[in-house]
Structure formats: C-alpha cells, structure tokens
Short mmCIF file of C-alpha atoms in Angstrom, two decimals:
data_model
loop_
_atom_site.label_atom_id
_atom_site.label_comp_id
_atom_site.label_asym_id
_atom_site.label_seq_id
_atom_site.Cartn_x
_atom_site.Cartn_y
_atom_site.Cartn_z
CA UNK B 1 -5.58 -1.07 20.59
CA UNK B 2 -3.75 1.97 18.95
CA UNK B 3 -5.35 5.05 19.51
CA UNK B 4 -4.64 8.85 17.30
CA UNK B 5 -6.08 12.12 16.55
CA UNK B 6 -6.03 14.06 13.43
CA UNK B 7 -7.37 17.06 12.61
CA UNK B 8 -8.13 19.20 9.44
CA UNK B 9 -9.87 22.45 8.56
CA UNK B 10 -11.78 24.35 5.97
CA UNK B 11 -12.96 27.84 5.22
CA UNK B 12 -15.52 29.54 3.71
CA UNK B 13 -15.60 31.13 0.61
CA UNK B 14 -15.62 34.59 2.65
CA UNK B 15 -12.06 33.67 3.74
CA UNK B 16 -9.68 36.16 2.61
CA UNK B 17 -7.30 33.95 0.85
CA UNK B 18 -10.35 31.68 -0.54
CA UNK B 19 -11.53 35.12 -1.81
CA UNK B 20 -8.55 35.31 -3.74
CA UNK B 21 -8.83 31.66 -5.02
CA UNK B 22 -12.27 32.93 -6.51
CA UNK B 23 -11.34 35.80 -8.25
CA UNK B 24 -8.32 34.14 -9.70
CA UNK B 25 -11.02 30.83 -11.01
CA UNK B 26 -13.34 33.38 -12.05
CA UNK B 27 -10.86 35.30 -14.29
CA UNK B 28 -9.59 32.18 -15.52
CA UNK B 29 -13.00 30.69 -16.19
CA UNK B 30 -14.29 34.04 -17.69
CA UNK B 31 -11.10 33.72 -20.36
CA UNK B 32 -11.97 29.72 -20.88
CA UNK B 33 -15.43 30.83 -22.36
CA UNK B 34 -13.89 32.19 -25.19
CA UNK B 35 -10.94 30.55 -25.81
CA UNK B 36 -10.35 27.43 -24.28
CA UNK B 37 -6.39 27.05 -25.39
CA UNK B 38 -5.34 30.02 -23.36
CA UNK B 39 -2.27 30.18 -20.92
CA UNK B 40 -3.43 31.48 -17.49
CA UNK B 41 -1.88 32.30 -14.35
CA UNK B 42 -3.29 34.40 -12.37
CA UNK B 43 -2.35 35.22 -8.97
CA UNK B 44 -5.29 37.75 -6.69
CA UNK B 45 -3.77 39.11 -3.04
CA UNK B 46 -6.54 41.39 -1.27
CA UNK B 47 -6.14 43.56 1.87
CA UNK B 48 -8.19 46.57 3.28
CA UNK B 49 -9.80 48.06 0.34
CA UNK B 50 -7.65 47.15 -2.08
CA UNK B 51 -6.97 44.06 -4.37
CA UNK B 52 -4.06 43.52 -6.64
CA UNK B 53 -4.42 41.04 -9.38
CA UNK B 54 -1.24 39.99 -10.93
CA UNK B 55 0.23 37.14 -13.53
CA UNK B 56 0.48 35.67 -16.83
CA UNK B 57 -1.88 35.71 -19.42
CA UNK B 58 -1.76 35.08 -23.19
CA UNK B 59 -5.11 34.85 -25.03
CA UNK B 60 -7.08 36.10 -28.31
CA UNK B 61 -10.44 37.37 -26.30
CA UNK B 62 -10.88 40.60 -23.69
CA UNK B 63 -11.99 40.24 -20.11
CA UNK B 64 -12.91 42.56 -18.02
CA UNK B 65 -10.70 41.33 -15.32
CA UNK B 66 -11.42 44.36 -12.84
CA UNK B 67 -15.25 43.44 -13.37
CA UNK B 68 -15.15 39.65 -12.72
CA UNK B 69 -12.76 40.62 -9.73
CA UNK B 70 -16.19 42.81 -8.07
CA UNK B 71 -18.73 40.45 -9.23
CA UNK B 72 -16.61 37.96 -7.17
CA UNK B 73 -16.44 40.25 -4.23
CA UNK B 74 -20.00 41.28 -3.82
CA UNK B 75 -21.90 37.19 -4.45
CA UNK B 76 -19.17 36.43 -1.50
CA UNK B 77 -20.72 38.86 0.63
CA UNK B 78 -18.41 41.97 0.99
CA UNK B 79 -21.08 44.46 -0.67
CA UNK B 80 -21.08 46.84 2.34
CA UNK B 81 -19.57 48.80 4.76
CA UNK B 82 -21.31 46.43 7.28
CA UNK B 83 -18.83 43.25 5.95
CA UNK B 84 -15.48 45.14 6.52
CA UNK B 85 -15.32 45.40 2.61
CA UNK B 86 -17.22 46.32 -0.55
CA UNK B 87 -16.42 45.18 -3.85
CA UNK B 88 -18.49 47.79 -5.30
CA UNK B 89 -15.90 50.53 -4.13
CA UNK B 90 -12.43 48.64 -3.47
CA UNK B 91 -9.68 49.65 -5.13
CA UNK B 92 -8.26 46.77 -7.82
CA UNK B 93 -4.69 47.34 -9.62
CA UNK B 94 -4.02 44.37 -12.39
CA UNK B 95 -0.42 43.42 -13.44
CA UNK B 96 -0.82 41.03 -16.26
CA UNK B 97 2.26 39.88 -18.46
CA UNK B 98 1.85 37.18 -21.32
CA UNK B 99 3.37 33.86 -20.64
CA UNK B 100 6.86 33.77 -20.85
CA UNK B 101 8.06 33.16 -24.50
CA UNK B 102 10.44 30.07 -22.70
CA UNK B 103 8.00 28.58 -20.85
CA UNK B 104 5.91 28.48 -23.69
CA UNK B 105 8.41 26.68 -26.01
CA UNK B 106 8.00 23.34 -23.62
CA UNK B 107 4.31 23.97 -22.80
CA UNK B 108 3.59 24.47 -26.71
CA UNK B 109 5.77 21.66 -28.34
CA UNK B 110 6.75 18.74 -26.14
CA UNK B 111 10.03 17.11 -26.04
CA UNK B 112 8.30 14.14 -27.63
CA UNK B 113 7.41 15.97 -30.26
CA UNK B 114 10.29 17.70 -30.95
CA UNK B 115 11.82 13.75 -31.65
CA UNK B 116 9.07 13.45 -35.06
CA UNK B 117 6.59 11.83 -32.58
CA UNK B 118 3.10 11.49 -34.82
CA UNK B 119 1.25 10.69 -31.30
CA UNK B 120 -1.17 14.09 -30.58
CA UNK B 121 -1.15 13.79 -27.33
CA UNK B 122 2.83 14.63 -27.25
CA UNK B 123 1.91 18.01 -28.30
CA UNK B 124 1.86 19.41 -24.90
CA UNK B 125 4.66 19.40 -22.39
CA UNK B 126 4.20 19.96 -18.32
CA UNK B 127 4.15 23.80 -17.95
CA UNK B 128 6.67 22.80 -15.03
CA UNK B 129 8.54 20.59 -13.27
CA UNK B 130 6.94 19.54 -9.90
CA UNK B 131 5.56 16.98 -8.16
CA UNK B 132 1.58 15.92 -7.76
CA UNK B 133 -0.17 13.81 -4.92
CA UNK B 134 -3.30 12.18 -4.98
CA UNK B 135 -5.34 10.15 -2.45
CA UNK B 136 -8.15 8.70 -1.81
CA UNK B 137 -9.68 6.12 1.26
CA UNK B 138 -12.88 4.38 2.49
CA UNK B 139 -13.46 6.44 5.39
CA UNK B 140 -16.52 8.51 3.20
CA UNK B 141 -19.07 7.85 0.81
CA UNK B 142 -16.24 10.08 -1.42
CA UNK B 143 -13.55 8.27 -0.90
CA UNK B 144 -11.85 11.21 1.25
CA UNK B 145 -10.36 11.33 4.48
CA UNK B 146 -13.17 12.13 6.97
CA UNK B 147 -12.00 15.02 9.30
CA UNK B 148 -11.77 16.89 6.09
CA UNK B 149 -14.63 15.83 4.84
CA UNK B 150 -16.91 17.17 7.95
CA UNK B 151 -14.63 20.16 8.17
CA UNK B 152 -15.96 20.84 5.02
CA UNK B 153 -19.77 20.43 5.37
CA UNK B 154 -19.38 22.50 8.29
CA UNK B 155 -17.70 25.07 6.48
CA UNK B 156 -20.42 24.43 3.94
CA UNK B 157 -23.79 24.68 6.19
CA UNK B 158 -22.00 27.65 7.95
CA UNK B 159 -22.23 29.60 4.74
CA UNK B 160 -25.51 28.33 4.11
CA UNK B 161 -26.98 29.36 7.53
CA UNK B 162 -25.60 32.82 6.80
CA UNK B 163 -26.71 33.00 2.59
CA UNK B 164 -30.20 31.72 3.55
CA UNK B 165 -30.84 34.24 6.28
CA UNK B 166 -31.29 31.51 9.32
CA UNK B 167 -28.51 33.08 11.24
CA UNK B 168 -28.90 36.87 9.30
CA UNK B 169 -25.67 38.47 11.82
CA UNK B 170 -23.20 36.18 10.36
CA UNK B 171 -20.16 37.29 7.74
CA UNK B 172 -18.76 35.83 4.87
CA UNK B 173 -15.41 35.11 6.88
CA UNK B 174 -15.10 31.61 8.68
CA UNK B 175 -13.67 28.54 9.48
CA UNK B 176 -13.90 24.53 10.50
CA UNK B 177 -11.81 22.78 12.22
CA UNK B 178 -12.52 18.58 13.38
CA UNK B 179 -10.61 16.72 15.05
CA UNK B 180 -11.29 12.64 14.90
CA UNK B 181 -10.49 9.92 17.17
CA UNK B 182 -8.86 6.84 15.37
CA UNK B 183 -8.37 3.41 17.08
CA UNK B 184 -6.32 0.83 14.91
CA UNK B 185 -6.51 3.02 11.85
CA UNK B 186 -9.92 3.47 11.27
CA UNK B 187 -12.49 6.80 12.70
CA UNK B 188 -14.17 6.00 15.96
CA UNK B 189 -15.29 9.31 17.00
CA UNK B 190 -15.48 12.80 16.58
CA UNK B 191 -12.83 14.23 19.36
CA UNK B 192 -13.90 18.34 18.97
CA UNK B 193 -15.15 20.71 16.72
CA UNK B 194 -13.96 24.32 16.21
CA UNK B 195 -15.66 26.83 14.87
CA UNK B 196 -14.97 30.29 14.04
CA UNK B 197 -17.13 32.83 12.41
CA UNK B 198 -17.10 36.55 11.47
CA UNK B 199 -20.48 37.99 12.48
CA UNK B 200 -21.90 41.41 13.65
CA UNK B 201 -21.14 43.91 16.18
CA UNK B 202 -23.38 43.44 19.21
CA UNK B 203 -24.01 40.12 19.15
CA UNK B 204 -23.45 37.74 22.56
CA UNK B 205 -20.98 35.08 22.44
CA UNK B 206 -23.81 32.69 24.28
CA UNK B 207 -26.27 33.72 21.55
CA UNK B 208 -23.47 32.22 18.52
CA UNK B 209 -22.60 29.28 20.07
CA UNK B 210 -26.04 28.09 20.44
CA UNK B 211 -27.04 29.57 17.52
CA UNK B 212 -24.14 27.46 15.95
CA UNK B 213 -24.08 24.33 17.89
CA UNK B 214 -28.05 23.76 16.82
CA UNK B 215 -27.78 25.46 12.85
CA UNK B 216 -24.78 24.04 11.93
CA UNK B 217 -22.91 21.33 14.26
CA UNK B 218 -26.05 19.29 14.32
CA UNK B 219 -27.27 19.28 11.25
CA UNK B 220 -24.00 18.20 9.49
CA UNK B 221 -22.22 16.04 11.61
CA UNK B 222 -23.90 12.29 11.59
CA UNK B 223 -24.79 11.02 14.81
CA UNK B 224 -23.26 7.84 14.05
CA UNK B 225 -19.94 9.38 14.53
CA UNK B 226 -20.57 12.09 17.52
CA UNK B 227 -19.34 11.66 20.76
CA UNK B 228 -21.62 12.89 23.71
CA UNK B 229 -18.08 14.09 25.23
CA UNK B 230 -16.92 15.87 22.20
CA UNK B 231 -15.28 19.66 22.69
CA UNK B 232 -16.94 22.41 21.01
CA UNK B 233 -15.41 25.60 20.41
CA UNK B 234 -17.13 28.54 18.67
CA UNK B 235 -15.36 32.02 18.24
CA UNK B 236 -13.16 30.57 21.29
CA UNK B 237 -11.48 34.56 21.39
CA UNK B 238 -15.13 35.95 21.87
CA UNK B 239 -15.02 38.43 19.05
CA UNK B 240 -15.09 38.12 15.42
CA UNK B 241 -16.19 41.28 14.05
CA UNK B 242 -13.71 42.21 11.90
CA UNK B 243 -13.22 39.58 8.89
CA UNK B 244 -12.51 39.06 5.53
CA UNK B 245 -9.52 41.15 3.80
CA UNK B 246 -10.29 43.89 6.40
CA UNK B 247 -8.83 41.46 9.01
CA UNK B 248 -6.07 39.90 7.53
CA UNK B 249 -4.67 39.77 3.77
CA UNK B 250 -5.54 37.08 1.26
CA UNK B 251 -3.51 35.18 -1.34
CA UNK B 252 -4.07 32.86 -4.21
CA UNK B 253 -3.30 29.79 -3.25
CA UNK B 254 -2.20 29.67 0.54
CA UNK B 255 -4.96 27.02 1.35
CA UNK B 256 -3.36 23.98 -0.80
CA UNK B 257 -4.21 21.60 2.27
CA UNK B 258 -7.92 22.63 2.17
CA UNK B 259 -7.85 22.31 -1.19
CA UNK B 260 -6.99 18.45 -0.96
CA UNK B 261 -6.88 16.08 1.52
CA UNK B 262 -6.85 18.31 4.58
CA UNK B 263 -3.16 16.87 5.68
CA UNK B 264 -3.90 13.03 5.72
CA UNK B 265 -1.70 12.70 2.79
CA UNK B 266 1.65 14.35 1.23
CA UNK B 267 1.21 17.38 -0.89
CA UNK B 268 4.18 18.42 -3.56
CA UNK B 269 3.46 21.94 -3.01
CA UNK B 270 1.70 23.59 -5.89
CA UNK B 271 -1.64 25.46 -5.56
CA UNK B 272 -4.51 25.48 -7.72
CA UNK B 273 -6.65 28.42 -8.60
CA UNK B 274 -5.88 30.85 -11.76
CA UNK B 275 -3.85 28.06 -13.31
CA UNK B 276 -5.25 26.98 -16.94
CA UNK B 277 -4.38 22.64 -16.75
CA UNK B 278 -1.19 22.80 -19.05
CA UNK B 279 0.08 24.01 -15.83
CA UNK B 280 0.01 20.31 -14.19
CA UNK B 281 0.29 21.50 -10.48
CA UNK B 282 -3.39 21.55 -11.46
CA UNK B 283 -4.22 19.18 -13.85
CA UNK B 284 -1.60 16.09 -12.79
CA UNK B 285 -3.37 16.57 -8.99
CA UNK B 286 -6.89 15.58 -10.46
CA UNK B 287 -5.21 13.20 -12.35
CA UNK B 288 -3.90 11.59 -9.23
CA UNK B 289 -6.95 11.76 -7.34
CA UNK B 290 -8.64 10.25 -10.18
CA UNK B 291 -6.14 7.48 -10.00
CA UNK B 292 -6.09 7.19 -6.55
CA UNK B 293 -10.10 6.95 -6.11
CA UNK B 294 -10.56 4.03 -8.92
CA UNK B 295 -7.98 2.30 -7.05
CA UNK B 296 -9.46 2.45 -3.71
CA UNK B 297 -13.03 1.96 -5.66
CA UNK B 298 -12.03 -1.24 -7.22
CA UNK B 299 -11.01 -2.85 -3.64
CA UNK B 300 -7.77 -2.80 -4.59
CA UNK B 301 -7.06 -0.58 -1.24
CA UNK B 302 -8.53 0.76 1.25
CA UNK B 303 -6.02 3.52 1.45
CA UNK B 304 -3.98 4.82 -1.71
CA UNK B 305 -1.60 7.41 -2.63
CA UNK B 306 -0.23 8.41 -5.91
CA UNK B 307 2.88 10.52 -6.50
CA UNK B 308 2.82 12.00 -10.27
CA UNK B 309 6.12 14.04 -11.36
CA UNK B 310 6.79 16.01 -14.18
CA UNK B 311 9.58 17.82 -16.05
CA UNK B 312 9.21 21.23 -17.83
CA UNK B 313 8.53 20.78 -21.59
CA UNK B 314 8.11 16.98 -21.39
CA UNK B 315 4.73 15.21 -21.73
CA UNK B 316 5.48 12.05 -20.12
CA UNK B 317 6.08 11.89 -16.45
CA UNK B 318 8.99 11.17 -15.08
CA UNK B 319 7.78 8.70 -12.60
CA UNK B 320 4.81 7.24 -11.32
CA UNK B 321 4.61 6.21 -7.60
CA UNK B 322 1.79 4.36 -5.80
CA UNK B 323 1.84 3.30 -2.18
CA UNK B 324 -0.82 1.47 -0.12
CA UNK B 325 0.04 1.88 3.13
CA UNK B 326 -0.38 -2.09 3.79
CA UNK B 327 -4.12 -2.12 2.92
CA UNK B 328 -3.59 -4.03 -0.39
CA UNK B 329 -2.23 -7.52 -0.77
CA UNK B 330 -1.11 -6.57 -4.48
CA UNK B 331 2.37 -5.36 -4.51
CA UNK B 332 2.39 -1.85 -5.38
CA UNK B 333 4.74 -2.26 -8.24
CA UNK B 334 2.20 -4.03 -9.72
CA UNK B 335 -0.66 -1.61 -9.20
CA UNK B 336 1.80 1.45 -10.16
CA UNK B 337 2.18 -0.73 -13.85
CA UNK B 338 -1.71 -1.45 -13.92
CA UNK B 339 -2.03 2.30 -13.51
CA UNK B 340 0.60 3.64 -16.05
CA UNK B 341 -1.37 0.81 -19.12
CA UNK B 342 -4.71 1.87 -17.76
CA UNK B 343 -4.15 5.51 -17.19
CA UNK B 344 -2.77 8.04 -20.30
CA UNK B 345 -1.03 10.83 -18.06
CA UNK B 346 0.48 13.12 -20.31
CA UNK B 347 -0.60 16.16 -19.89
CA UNK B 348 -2.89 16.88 -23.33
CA UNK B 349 -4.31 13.37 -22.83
CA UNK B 350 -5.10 14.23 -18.55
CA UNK B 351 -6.93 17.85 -20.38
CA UNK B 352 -8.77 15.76 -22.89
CA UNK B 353 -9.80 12.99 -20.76
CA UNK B 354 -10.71 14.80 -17.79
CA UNK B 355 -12.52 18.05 -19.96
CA UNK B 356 -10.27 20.76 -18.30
CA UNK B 357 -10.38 23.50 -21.32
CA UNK B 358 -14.09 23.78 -20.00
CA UNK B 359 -15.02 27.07 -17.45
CA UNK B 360 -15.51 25.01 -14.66
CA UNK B 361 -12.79 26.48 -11.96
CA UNK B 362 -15.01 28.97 -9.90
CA UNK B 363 -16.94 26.23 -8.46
CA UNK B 364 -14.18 24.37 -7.35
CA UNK B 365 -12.59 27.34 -5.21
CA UNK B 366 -14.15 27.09 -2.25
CA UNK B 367 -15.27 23.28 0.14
CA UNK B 368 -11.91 21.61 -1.88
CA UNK B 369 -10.99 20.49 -5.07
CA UNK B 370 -11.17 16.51 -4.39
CA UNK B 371 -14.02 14.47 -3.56
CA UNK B 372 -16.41 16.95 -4.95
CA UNK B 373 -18.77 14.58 -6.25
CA UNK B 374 -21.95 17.59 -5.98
CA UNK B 375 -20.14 18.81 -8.80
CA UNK B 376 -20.05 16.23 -11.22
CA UNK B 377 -16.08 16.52 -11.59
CA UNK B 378 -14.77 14.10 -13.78
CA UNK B 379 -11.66 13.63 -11.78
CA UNK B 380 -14.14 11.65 -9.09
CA UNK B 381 -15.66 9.28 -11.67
CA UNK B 382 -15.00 5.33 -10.58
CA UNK B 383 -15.28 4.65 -14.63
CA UNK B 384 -11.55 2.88 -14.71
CA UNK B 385 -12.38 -0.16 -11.80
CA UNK B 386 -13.13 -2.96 -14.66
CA UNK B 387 -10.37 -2.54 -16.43
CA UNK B 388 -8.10 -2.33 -13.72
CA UNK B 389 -9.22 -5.73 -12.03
CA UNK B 390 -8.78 -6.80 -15.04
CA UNK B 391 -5.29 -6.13 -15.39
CA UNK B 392 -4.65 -7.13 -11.92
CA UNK B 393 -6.81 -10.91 -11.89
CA UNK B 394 -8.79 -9.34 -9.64
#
C-alpha cells in the first residue's frame, strides 16, 4: 500500500493580499456594469494605512475607483482602529494608464481576422501569450481536490463565526491549512489541521483553540474523513493581534494556488483578479476547468488536467494538452481531439459561452475561483458530458 500527504491552504477574505484581490474585482466589476467591452487591469497593493491602486484601464463610463476601494475595505472588516486598519480613513493613491495602444492591436483584431476571416468569434485575440491549467477529480462532490476543498470551508466558517458574531474577538485576517493522508491515490484521512486567526488583544490562547476546534473544525470537516489522531494547530505562535495590511503588505494576485487547485495540479503562472477575460490568464483558466470537470463528470477520468496556451493577438490556441494521469482507458490524444470539436476556445467564443462581460468578479475573490458551484459559475456546469461520450463511444 502506498501511502502520501498533501497539503493546501486558504485565506480569508481579511487576508491582506485577498484584500487586494477584492478591491481589484470590485473595480473591475464596478466598470463591467456599464460597459461590458472594457479593457481592465488592475493591480491593488495595501500596507499600513495606505493602498495604492495601479494599472490599465480603457473605458467610456467613470468609477469612483477610490470609493469602491473603501467600500471594499470596510464590508471586509477593517472599519476601525480596533482591526489594525480603517478604510474609512486610509490613504489610497490610483495610477491608472489606458491599455497599451500595442496590446490592443492583437486584443482588438485577431490574427484570424486580419487573414479576411468572416468567423465573429476571430475578432478577439489572447491579450497575451501564456499558458492556462485546469483540473478537476472525484475526490468532492465539486470535482476538486479535497485538502483544498476543506481548507476552504474552514477558511469559509472561520469568517462566518467572526461576521455572525459567534466568536465576536475574531479579525478579518486568517488562514487554513489541511493536510490529507492518501493511501494508493485516493484520501483516507485527514492528517492535521492548521489554523491561524487574527483576533483581539487580551484574549487566551486556550480560550481560541477551543473556541475554534468546536465553531469551526467541527462543524466543517465531515466525520467520515476525521481521524481521532489528527494534529490541530490554532495560532501555533500564540499571538495574532496584529493582522490584515497592518501586519504584512498585500498584493493582487500573490494567492494564484488558493485561487485554483491548492497545488494538486500545475499552474502556468498568471493571477486572476482585476483582469477583464480578453486577458486569458483569466478567462482560458475557467475554460480549462470547465473542460477538465465535464471530463472527469462524464467518467471519462477520475483525474484530469488540461494545459490551454495562447499567443498574443491570436484567437486560436496554440495547443491543447490533456493528461489523465492513468485513470482513463481512452488515450488522451483522443480525449484532447474530443475536447478541441466539442469545446470552441478562442477567446471571444470562451467570453460568450461562459458570460464573462457580466460583473460577477467580486464574488469570486475570496474561497477560490474553481469548484465554486454556491455561485452558480458557469465554468462548473457538467452541460458538455453527452456530447462528449458521444464523440468518444462512450
């Protein structure tokens, strides 16, 4: 029998770079409302009292960037001098360009295009080259990997504890952390569980971790998978008063692995938040998750990754990758052509068919980007499993 441990971790929304993450979705979703075909990147970095929002941005409508920025700030938490830092008083500096004129020749007019293509979908090009992972596996209702799966709910029901008033001493700033036992691939049990929280002055390290262990732990790990032997850490320093961008600086996108499969699978690099999805470090990523998770939904696999990759000003990508880690007895060439005649993945037919020009970015901030099925996402759909059995004689 072949025994492993893995481990991933979330954060709140009270972290200081998941802060960031917010403000940059909120700007960008606050722009979306009034003109969906705007270019957005928007990058947020906060530290004590002060944030600095800086990017790209070339629109017809106003925003009162400084104003979503606060309104961010304060539904966080950080609307006091009793949170280490108040949105109602910080200091915010913006530096916003437009998009850069050659950028926006590829991202505008596609290469495709450009040949007296008639197909509508060539009009847009990927805002970049890069490269785009998705994944998906049985190991959760979602079709995620599970350790990040609990990490988040526990990141989840931490803030909850905290918003709801059960645990009133708590901050905004925290984090999960699970590690699971594996034996011949598959979860056997939980190994630990870390958890670190910002709360207030004067309150005993015994008091948290019971507090913790019985408000949170409990009620969102299943039994089913618990071990009576498991570690738990809470606030293993003993003190974790000071938080949020009081504690340590945030930046846009510097969570990417909480943001996606918690480090079970390969990640090409490019973060999320403040991006509008011509920019297809975004959009390609829910693309390949959405791939990934019909695969893995039709029984194809039980585990499946999906490599997208894209080159600036060009709407097709240049490759298509699919690997199933030996849980499929279809060759993967075959499922990588099922995918690329079942699957447009340009990047105006990804924003059309997954509804991306919509103001739904905020949400998705904060507890990951993939497998967020509370949110009705329409990257997590299993609406493509027919058709691709049906290509494959399955």
């Amino acid at each position: 029998m072949c025994k492993n441990l893995f481990t991933s971790e979330s954060v709140t929304e009270g972290h200081p770079d998941k802060l960031c993450d917010q403000i940059s979705d909120a700007i960008l979703d606050a722009i979306l409302k009034k003109d969906p075909y705007a270019h957005v990147a928007c990058e947020t970095c906060a530290a004590t009292g002060l944030v600095h929002i800086m990017g790209e941005i070339s629109t017809n409508c106003y925003v009162d960037i400084a104003g979503e920025a606060r309104n961010v700030i304060k539904e966080v938490g950080y609307n006091g001098a009793d949170s280490g830092f108040d949105g109602n008083i910080c200091g915010i500096i913006t530096s916003i360009n437009s998009q850069s004129a050659d950028i926006a020749l590829g991202v505008d007019c596609a290469i495709e295009m450009k040949d007296s293509s008639k197909d509508d979908f060539n009009r847009i090009g990927a805002g970049d080259q890069g490269i785009m992972f998705g994944f998906a596996c049985d190991e959760s209702p979602e079709l995620m990997p599970l350790p990040i799966s609990l990490a988040h709910n526990l990141a989840k029901r931490l803030a909850k504890v905290r918003k709801e008033g059960i645990l009133d001493y708590l901050g905004p700033d925290g984090k999960t952390q699970v590690t699971l036992e594996y034996e011949n691939g598959r979860p056997s049990h939980i190994e630990s569980v870390l958890i670190s929280s910002q709360h207030m002055d004067g309150i005993s390290q015994g008091r948290i971790r019971q507090d913790i262990i019985e408000n949170v732990i409990l009620p969102a790990i299943p039994s089913e998978i618990s071990n009576k032997n498991m570690q738990v850490l809470v606030n293993p320093t003993g003190r974790f008063v000071i938080g949020g961008p009081n504690g340590d600086a945030g930046l846009t996108g510097r969570k990417i692995i909480v943001d996606t499969y918690g480090g079970y699978s390969r990640h090409g690099g490019g973060a999320f938040s403040g991006k509008d999805p011509t920019k297809v470090d975004r959009s390609a990523a829910y693309a390949a998750r959405y791939v990934a998770k019909n695969i893995v939904g039709a029984g194809i696999a039980s585990r499946c990754e999906v490599q997208l990759s894209y080159a600036i000003g060009v709407a097709n990508p240049v490759s298509v990758m699919v690997e199933t880690f030996g849980t499929s007895r279809i060759e993967n060439d075959r499922i990588s052509r099922a995918i690329q005649e079942t699957f447009d993945l340009r990047p105006a037919a990804i924003i059309e068919t997954l509804g991306l020009r919509a103001p739904i970015y905020r949400s998705l901030a904060a507890y990951g980007h993939m497998g967020r099925e509370d949110l009705g996402v329409s990257w997590e759909k299993l609406d493509k499993i027919d058709e691709l059995r049906e290509k494959l004689n399955i």
